[in-house]
């Protein structure tokens, strides 16, 4: 398994262990993890702290050229909000753990020149599937379905 995707999975489990939605991410610049995070909408009562957003927040402020040299690893296909942040900051590559349980804005990302690599990792697939089955209302809230 890719070591950076493994970090994103660890983050997803961290979120799940404290009652959150199991989506994790890691932002990597030139082989170094500079930000990592997990979905914290439940834990922090946040409207925006998806896993990808948390990793960006934890990386802190970067120069534009640094964002453009980053790869974002995430356990689940990015939603509209997270895809917007990826585009806004010019992150050039996203490695996605799985897109079976949710296929986000992959076509939008590709249309803006973002390189996507979808792994279909069984750990990511099963973790998300189990969560959705047990928490459909919370999942629908997280992806904007009410």
XYZ file of N, CA, C and O in Angstrom:
584
model
N 0.846 -1.191 0.000
C 0.000 0.000 0.000
C 0.885 1.245 0.000
O 1.924 1.285 0.647
N 0.442 2.248 -0.687
C 1.134 3.530 -0.725
C 1.231 4.110 0.688
O 0.234 4.187 1.409
N 2.428 4.537 1.086
C 2.625 5.000 2.473
C 1.836 6.265 2.783
O 1.430 6.474 3.928
N 1.580 7.099 1.792
C 0.824 8.330 2.046
C -0.676 8.050 2.128
O -1.368 8.665 2.931
N -1.143 7.110 1.318
C -2.549 6.704 1.440
C -2.765 6.036 2.800
O -3.802 6.225 3.426
N -1.767 5.308 3.259
C -1.852 4.680 4.581
C -2.030 5.745 5.667
O -2.808 5.561 6.607
N -1.359 6.873 5.546
C -1.519 7.976 6.501
C -2.939 8.524 6.435
O -3.568 8.790 7.465
N -3.465 8.676 5.227
C -4.851 9.152 5.075
C -5.827 8.173 5.731
O -6.790 8.588 6.390
N -5.580 6.878 5.574
C -6.431 5.863 6.192
C -6.334 5.943 7.712
O -7.347 5.843 8.415
N -5.127 6.137 8.237
C -4.963 6.316 9.684
C -5.789 7.497 10.176
O -6.434 7.424 11.227
N -5.772 8.582 9.411
C -6.563 9.756 9.772
C -8.054 9.432 9.768
O -8.793 9.856 10.653
N -8.503 8.680 8.761
C -9.920 8.303 8.693
C -10.314 7.490 9.921
O -11.364 7.736 10.531
N -9.476 6.550 10.304
C -9.748 5.762 11.516
C -9.742 6.638 12.763
O -10.554 6.438 13.676
N -8.844 7.622 12.819
C -8.828 8.554 13.956
C -10.169 9.255 14.090
O -10.696 9.419 15.188
N -10.715 9.699 12.968
C -12.015 10.354 12.991
C -13.129 9.414 13.413
O -13.998 9.778 14.209
N -13.107 8.210 12.895
C -14.134 7.220 13.217
C -14.121 6.880 14.708
O -15.177 6.767 15.335
N -12.939 6.766 15.273
C -12.801 6.397 16.690
C -13.420 7.418 17.638
O -13.781 7.077 18.763
N -13.544 8.657 17.199
C -14.122 9.694 18.062
C -15.506 10.121 17.584
O -15.972 11.218 17.865
N -16.177 9.229 16.836
C -17.551 9.461 16.448
C -17.755 10.277 15.190
O -18.862 10.729 14.913
N -16.692 10.444 14.403
C -16.790 11.240 13.188
C -16.934 10.404 11.928
O -17.041 9.177 11.972
N -16.920 11.087 10.823
C -17.061 10.475 9.501
C -15.671 10.034 9.040
O -14.741 10.835 9.046
N -15.489 8.776 8.647
C -14.157 8.241 8.378
C -13.584 8.597 7.012
O -13.490 7.756 6.111
N -13.192 9.834 6.879
C -12.521 10.284 5.661
C -11.256 11.009 6.097
O -11.311 11.928 6.918
N -10.121 10.580 5.564
C -8.853 11.183 5.936
C -8.048 11.583 4.718
O -8.264 11.066 3.618
N -7.107 12.498 4.940
C -6.277 13.000 3.856
C -4.876 13.319 4.349
O -4.664 13.567 5.539
N -3.953 13.359 3.394
C -2.583 13.793 3.660
C -2.116 14.641 2.487
O -2.312 14.270 1.327
N -1.529 15.783 2.783
C -0.971 16.669 1.772
C 0.536 16.480 1.780
O 1.185 16.631 2.828
N 1.089 16.140 0.614
C 2.497 15.780 0.510
C 3.205 16.725 -0.456
O 2.737 16.944 -1.577
N 4.310 17.272 0.003
C 5.145 18.142 -0.816
C 6.526 17.526 -0.908
O 7.207 17.372 0.109
N 6.885 17.121 -2.110
C 8.214 16.573 -2.388
C 8.601 15.475 -1.401
O 9.680 15.480 -0.812
N 7.689 14.537 -1.191
C 7.956 13.382 -0.351
C 7.799 13.606 1.140
O 8.033 12.689 1.929
N 7.365 14.786 1.542
C 7.191 15.081 2.965
C 5.722 15.409 3.239
O 5.127 16.241 2.556
N 5.145 14.762 4.260
C 3.775 15.069 4.660
C 3.798 16.416 5.373
O 4.433 16.575 6.407
N 3.103 17.392 4.796
C 3.090 18.735 5.399
C 1.757 19.059 6.061
O 1.645 20.034 6.790
N 0.755 18.235 5.798
C -0.547 18.414 6.430
C -1.308 17.114 6.370
O -1.237 16.395 5.380
N -1.991 16.815 7.433
C -2.831 15.624 7.469
C -4.054 15.945 8.300
O -4.008 16.817 9.165
N -5.147 15.256 8.010
C -6.357 15.548 8.759
C -7.471 14.583 8.423
O -7.366 13.787 7.499
N -8.532 14.680 9.201
C -9.715 13.849 8.984
C -10.954 14.715 9.138
O -10.903 15.810 9.685
N -12.037 14.196 8.614
C -13.316 14.891 8.690
C -13.647 15.171 10.152
O -13.610 14.263 10.980
N -13.943 16.438 10.462
C -14.238 16.837 11.835
C -15.535 17.635 11.942
O -15.712 18.418 12.866
N -16.433 17.414 11.004
C -17.701 18.146 11.046
C -18.464 17.843 12.325
O -19.037 18.737 12.939
N -18.475 16.582 12.734
C -19.198 16.184 13.938
C -18.452 16.681 15.178
O -19.030 17.345 16.038
N -17.170 16.363 15.258
C -16.396 16.649 16.455
C -16.308 18.145 16.761
O -16.327 18.550 17.913
N -16.167 18.961 15.723
C -15.994 20.402 15.930
C -17.232 21.211 15.561
O -17.198 22.432 15.613
N -18.291 20.522 15.159
C -19.493 21.242 14.744
C -19.201 22.152 13.563
O -19.747 23.244 13.444
N -18.349 21.694 12.669
C -17.876 22.504 11.546
C -18.694 22.259 10.285
O -19.092 21.127 9.998
N -18.894 23.287 9.536
C -19.578 23.158 8.248
C -18.614 22.745 7.142
O -19.038 22.260 6.095
N -17.309 22.913 7.350
C -16.365 22.737 6.248
C -15.202 21.778 6.496
O -14.450 21.498 5.570
N -15.034 21.260 7.680
C -13.840 20.453 7.949
C -13.976 19.008 7.461
O -14.000 18.061 8.240
N -14.033 18.866 6.144
C -13.900 17.553 5.527
C -12.439 17.134 5.660
O -11.581 17.949 6.002
N -12.127 15.899 5.366
C -10.758 15.414 5.509
C -9.752 16.213 4.715
O -8.675 16.569 5.211
N -10.089 16.524 3.471
C -9.172 17.276 2.620
C -8.971 18.697 3.150
O -7.849 19.213 3.168
N -10.062 19.299 3.590
C -9.982 20.664 4.122
C -9.157 20.692 5.407
O -8.386 21.629 5.641
N -9.296 19.666 6.239
C -8.524 19.589 7.480
C -7.038 19.447 7.176
O -6.195 20.072 7.836
N -6.690 18.644 6.183
C -5.278 18.493 5.811
C -4.709 19.822 5.306
O -3.584 20.193 5.668
N -5.490 20.535 4.505
C -5.040 21.852 4.028
C -4.878 22.823 5.193
O -3.885 23.553 5.276
N -5.842 22.817 6.093
C -5.782 23.698 7.265
C -4.554 23.375 8.121
O -3.851 24.277 8.573
N -4.293 22.106 8.328
C -3.165 21.700 9.161
C -1.812 21.940 8.497
O -0.797 22.026 9.188
N -1.803 22.045 7.177
C -0.560 22.372 6.469
C -0.195 23.836 6.675
O 0.968 24.216 6.577
N -1.192 24.655 6.961
C -0.942 26.083 7.122
C -0.820 26.779 5.775
O -1.004 26.179 4.720
N -0.503 28.026 5.832
C -0.403 28.846 4.625
C 0.849 28.481 3.845
O 1.952 28.436 4.385
N 0.661 28.229 2.556
C 1.768 27.902 1.664
C 1.836 28.919 0.538
O 0.838 29.589 0.238
N 2.977 29.002 -0.111
C 3.099 29.815 -1.320
C 2.415 29.075 -2.471
O 2.324 27.840 -2.461
N 1.982 29.822 -3.463
C 1.276 29.222 -4.600
C 2.103 28.125 -5.261
O 1.574 27.066 -5.606
N 3.394 28.340 -5.429
C 4.218 27.326 -6.092
C 4.354 26.065 -5.253
O 4.519 24.974 -5.783
N 4.255 26.187 -3.927
C 4.314 25.001 -3.078
C 3.049 24.162 -3.246
O 3.131 22.931 -3.383
N 1.884 24.790 -3.243
C 0.638 24.046 -3.484
C 0.703 23.301 -4.814
O 0.273 22.162 -4.924
N 1.251 23.960 -5.819
C 1.293 23.376 -7.152
C 2.228 22.173 -7.248
O 2.110 21.372 -8.161
N 3.103 22.013 -6.282
C 4.008 20.862 -6.253
C 3.509 19.757 -5.320
O 4.166 18.750 -5.133
N 2.341 19.960 -4.742
C 1.786 18.997 -3.788
C 0.961 17.906 -4.464
O 0.395 18.110 -5.540
N 0.889 16.782 -3.768
C -0.060 15.719 -4.079
C -0.933 15.542 -2.849
O -0.431 15.516 -1.724
N -2.233 15.450 -3.075
C -3.179 15.223 -1.986
C -3.643 13.771 -2.041
O -4.088 13.296 -3.085
N -3.513 13.088 -0.922
C -3.987 11.708 -0.775
C -5.251 11.757 0.057
O -5.265 12.374 1.121
N -6.304 11.112 -0.418
C -7.567 11.129 0.300
C -8.244 9.771 0.192
O -8.119 9.088 -0.830
N -8.934 9.383 1.250
C -9.543 8.052 1.276
C -10.784 7.949 0.400
O -11.182 6.848 0.026
N -11.388 9.086 0.056
C -12.630 9.088 -0.711
C -12.589 10.189 -1.761
O -11.996 11.250 -1.543
N -13.239 9.970 -2.863
C -13.313 10.941 -3.953
C -13.775 12.307 -3.429
O -14.762 12.381 -2.690
N -13.080 13.380 -3.777
C -13.394 14.705 -3.221
C -14.748 15.264 -3.672
O -15.107 15.204 -4.847
N -15.465 15.837 -2.710
C -16.751 16.487 -2.973
C -16.524 17.816 -3.698
O -15.391 18.218 -3.970
N -17.618 18.521 -3.959
C -17.539 19.813 -4.651
C -16.693 20.823 -3.895
O -15.868 21.528 -4.484
N -16.897 20.917 -2.579
C -16.158 21.891 -1.778
C -14.660 21.596 -1.796
O -13.839 22.491 -2.043
N -14.313 20.353 -1.556
C -12.898 19.985 -1.498
C -12.246 20.086 -2.882
O -11.097 20.508 -3.006
N -13.000 19.734 -3.916
C -12.487 19.878 -5.278
C -12.234 21.343 -5.601
O -11.236 21.680 -6.255
N -13.113 22.216 -5.129
C -12.902 23.651 -5.333
C -11.612 24.131 -4.700
O -10.873 24.921 -5.292
N -11.312 23.646 -3.501
C -10.069 24.029 -2.828
C -8.854 23.488 -3.590
O -7.841 24.183 -3.731
N -8.964 22.278 -4.086
C -7.876 21.681 -4.871
C -7.601 22.534 -6.102
O -6.440 22.854 -6.418
N -8.656 22.945 -6.785
C -8.515 23.786 -7.974
C -7.987 25.170 -7.596
O -7.068 25.690 -8.231
N -8.565 25.765 -6.559
C -8.163 27.101 -6.129
C -6.668 27.181 -5.859
O -5.999 28.129 -6.264
N -6.124 26.187 -5.176
C -4.715 26.224 -4.813
C -3.797 25.561 -5.825
O -2.581 25.555 -5.640
N -4.355 25.010 -6.887
C -3.533 24.475 -7.972
C -2.808 23.186 -7.629
O -1.738 22.911 -8.181
N -3.387 22.400 -6.732
C -2.776 21.108 -6.403
C -2.830 20.241 -7.659
O -3.889 20.068 -8.256
N -1.680 19.726 -8.063
C -1.605 19.101 -9.381
C -2.032 17.640 -9.437
O -2.376 17.134 -10.503
N -2.003 16.946 -8.297
C -2.338 15.526 -8.330
C -3.099 15.143 -7.072
O -2.765 15.587 -5.977
N -4.107 14.274 -7.252
C -4.876 13.741 -6.143
C -4.909 12.221 -6.284
O -5.269 11.696 -7.338
N -4.520 11.537 -5.211
C -4.610 10.080 -5.160
C -5.817 9.749 -4.283
O -5.893 10.165 -3.131
N -6.758 9.017 -4.866
C -8.052 8.739 -4.241
C -8.106 7.282 -3.814
O -7.927 6.383 -4.645
N -8.394 7.060 -2.538
C -8.487 5.691 -2.028
C -9.604 4.900 -2.675
O -9.442 3.722 -2.995
N -10.751 5.535 -2.869
C -11.884 4.849 -3.519
C -12.933 5.847 -3.986
O -13.068 6.936 -3.434
N -13.669 5.456 -5.025
C -14.786 6.273 -5.509
C -16.033 5.431 -5.762
O -16.910 5.819 -6.519
N -16.104 4.276 -5.118
C -17.267 3.407 -5.288
C -18.430 3.892 -4.419
O -19.563 3.983 -4.882
N -18.160 4.229 -3.175
C -19.207 4.695 -2.267
C -19.646 6.124 -2.567
O -20.771 6.504 -2.252
N -18.760 6.896 -3.148
C -19.080 8.280 -3.502
C -18.107 8.723 -4.583
O -16.892 8.641 -4.404
N -18.655 9.175 -5.702
C -17.807 9.721 -6.765
C -18.037 11.221 -6.770
O -19.093 11.705 -7.151
N -17.036 11.931 -6.329
C -17.115 13.380 -6.246
C -16.914 14.044 -7.596
O -17.306 13.506 -8.636
N -16.266 15.171 -7.564
C -16.106 16.013 -8.755
C -14.866 15.660 -9.568
O -14.086 16.525 -9.961
N -14.712 14.379 -9.861
C -13.525 13.929 -10.579
C -13.437 14.518 -11.990
O -12.346 14.899 -12.433
N -14.556 14.591 -12.679
C -14.523 15.149 -14.039
C -14.145 16.628 -14.012
O -13.390 17.098 -14.874
N -14.657 17.368 -13.044
C -14.282 18.769 -12.895
C -12.786 18.892 -12.649
O -12.108 19.717 -13.281
N -12.271 18.085 -11.748
C -10.839 18.135 -11.454
C -10.012 17.831 -12.704
O -9.062 18.556 -13.020
N -10.389 16.782 -13.417
C -9.655 16.439 -14.652
C -9.737 17.579 -15.669
O -8.752 17.882 -16.341
N -10.914 18.194 -15.777
C -11.088 19.274 -16.755
C -10.205 20.481 -16.438
O -9.909 21.282 -17.314
N -9.779 20.586 -15.179
C -8.914 21.686 -14.758
C -7.447 21.274 -14.679
O -6.611 21.971 -14.124
N -7.141 20.096 -15.247
C -5.754 19.661 -15.354
C -5.202 18.906 -14.164
O -4.004 18.621 -14.110
N -6.060 18.544 -13.207
C -5.595 17.799 -12.042
C -5.450 16.322 -12.437
O -6.352 15.739 -13.033
N -4.317 15.739 -12.105
C -4.078 14.325 -12.354
C -4.714 13.537 -11.222
O -4.457 13.818 -10.046
N -5.553 12.569 -11.570
C -6.211 11.731 -10.566
C -5.736 10.296 -10.699
O -5.616 9.771 -11.807
N -5.481 9.687 -9.562
C -5.154 8.268 -9.505
C -6.127 7.639 -8.504
O -6.110 7.998 -7.322
N -6.981 6.751 -8.988
C -7.968 6.100 -8.132
C -7.476 4.695 -7.843
O -7.255 3.901 -8.754
N -7.313 4.378 -6.556
C -6.715 3.112 -6.126
C -7.747 1.995 -5.972
O -7.451 0.842 -6.237
N -8.955 2.294 -5.503
C -9.991 1.305 -5.131
C -9.454 0.377 -4.033
O -9.539 -0.855 -4.117
N -8.921 0.989 -2.990
C -8.384 0.272 -1.841
C -9.518 -0.341 -1.027
O -10.480 0.343 -0.657
N -9.416 -1.628 -0.743
C -10.493 -2.340 -0.042
C -10.725 -1.814 1.373
O -11.869 -1.792 1.844
N -9.687 -1.392 2.055
C -9.863 -0.819 3.389
C -10.722 0.432 3.308
O -11.663 0.603 4.093
N -10.423 1.299 2.360
C -11.210 2.524 2.185
C -12.650 2.205 1.810
O -13.587 2.793 2.363
N -12.819 1.291 0.874
C -14.166 0.922 0.414
C -14.998 0.381 1.572
O -16.128 0.825 1.805
N -14.446 -0.583 2.309
C -15.196 -1.225 3.383
C -15.466 -0.280 4.550
O -16.567 -0.294 5.120
N -14.485 0.542 4.902
C -14.674 1.486 6.004
C -15.826 2.442 5.686
O -16.695 2.682 6.517
N -15.853 2.971 4.471
C -16.887 3.929 4.098
C -18.242 3.249 3.949
O -19.255 3.776 4.411
N -18.270 2.081 3.343
C -19.518 1.347 3.161
C -20.159 1.012 4.509
O -21.365 1.202 4.698
N -19.342 0.535 5.430
C -19.850 0.219 6.774
C -20.402 1.469 7.452
O -21.463 1.425 8.076
N -19.681 2.572 7.332
C -20.133 3.806 7.964
C -21.468 4.270 7.370
O -22.383 4.640 8.102
N -21.580 4.263 6.055
C -22.807 4.717 5.395
C -23.999 3.848 5.814
O -25.081 4.366 6.087
N -23.789 2.542 5.892
C -24.856 1.631 6.304
C -25.329 1.937 7.719
O -26.531 1.940 8.000
N -24.402 2.226 8.611
C -24.731 2.463 10.022
C -25.189 3.895 10.305
O -25.862 4.143 11.308
N -24.825 4.844 9.433
C -25.086 6.267 9.694
C -25.601 6.994 8.455
O -25.021 8.000 8.033
N -26.680 6.529 7.836
C -27.119 7.138 6.580
C -27.481 8.617 6.703
O -27.183 9.401 5.794
N -28.097 9.013 7.802
C -28.490 10.414 7.949
C -27.262 11.328 8.054
O -27.199 12.368 7.401
N -26.295 10.928 8.846
C -25.067 11.721 8.988
C -24.303 11.781 7.676
O -23.788 12.833 7.285
N -24.257 10.664 6.959
C -23.581 10.632 5.669
C -24.268 11.575 4.681
O -23.608 12.359 3.997
N -25.582 11.507 4.602
C -26.314 12.390 3.687
C -26.084 13.863 4.018
O -25.950 14.693 3.118
N -26.034 14.173 5.294
C -25.748 15.548 5.713
C -24.355 15.968 5.238
O -24.162 17.080 4.753
N -23.394 15.071 5.352
C -22.006 15.405 5.002
C -21.856 15.696 3.514
O -21.042 16.523 3.138
N -22.622 14.995 2.681
C -22.485 15.200 1.232
C -23.549 16.147 0.678
O -23.672 16.312 -0.533
N -24.323 16.760 1.562
C -25.276 17.780 1.125
C -26.629 17.265 0.712
O -27.365 17.955 0.013
N -26.989 16.060 1.111
C -28.327 15.529 0.832
C -29.125 15.568 2.126
O -28.726 14.991 3.122
N -30.243 16.235 2.107
C -31.022 16.383 3.344
C -32.385 15.759 3.216
O -32.967 15.656 2.238
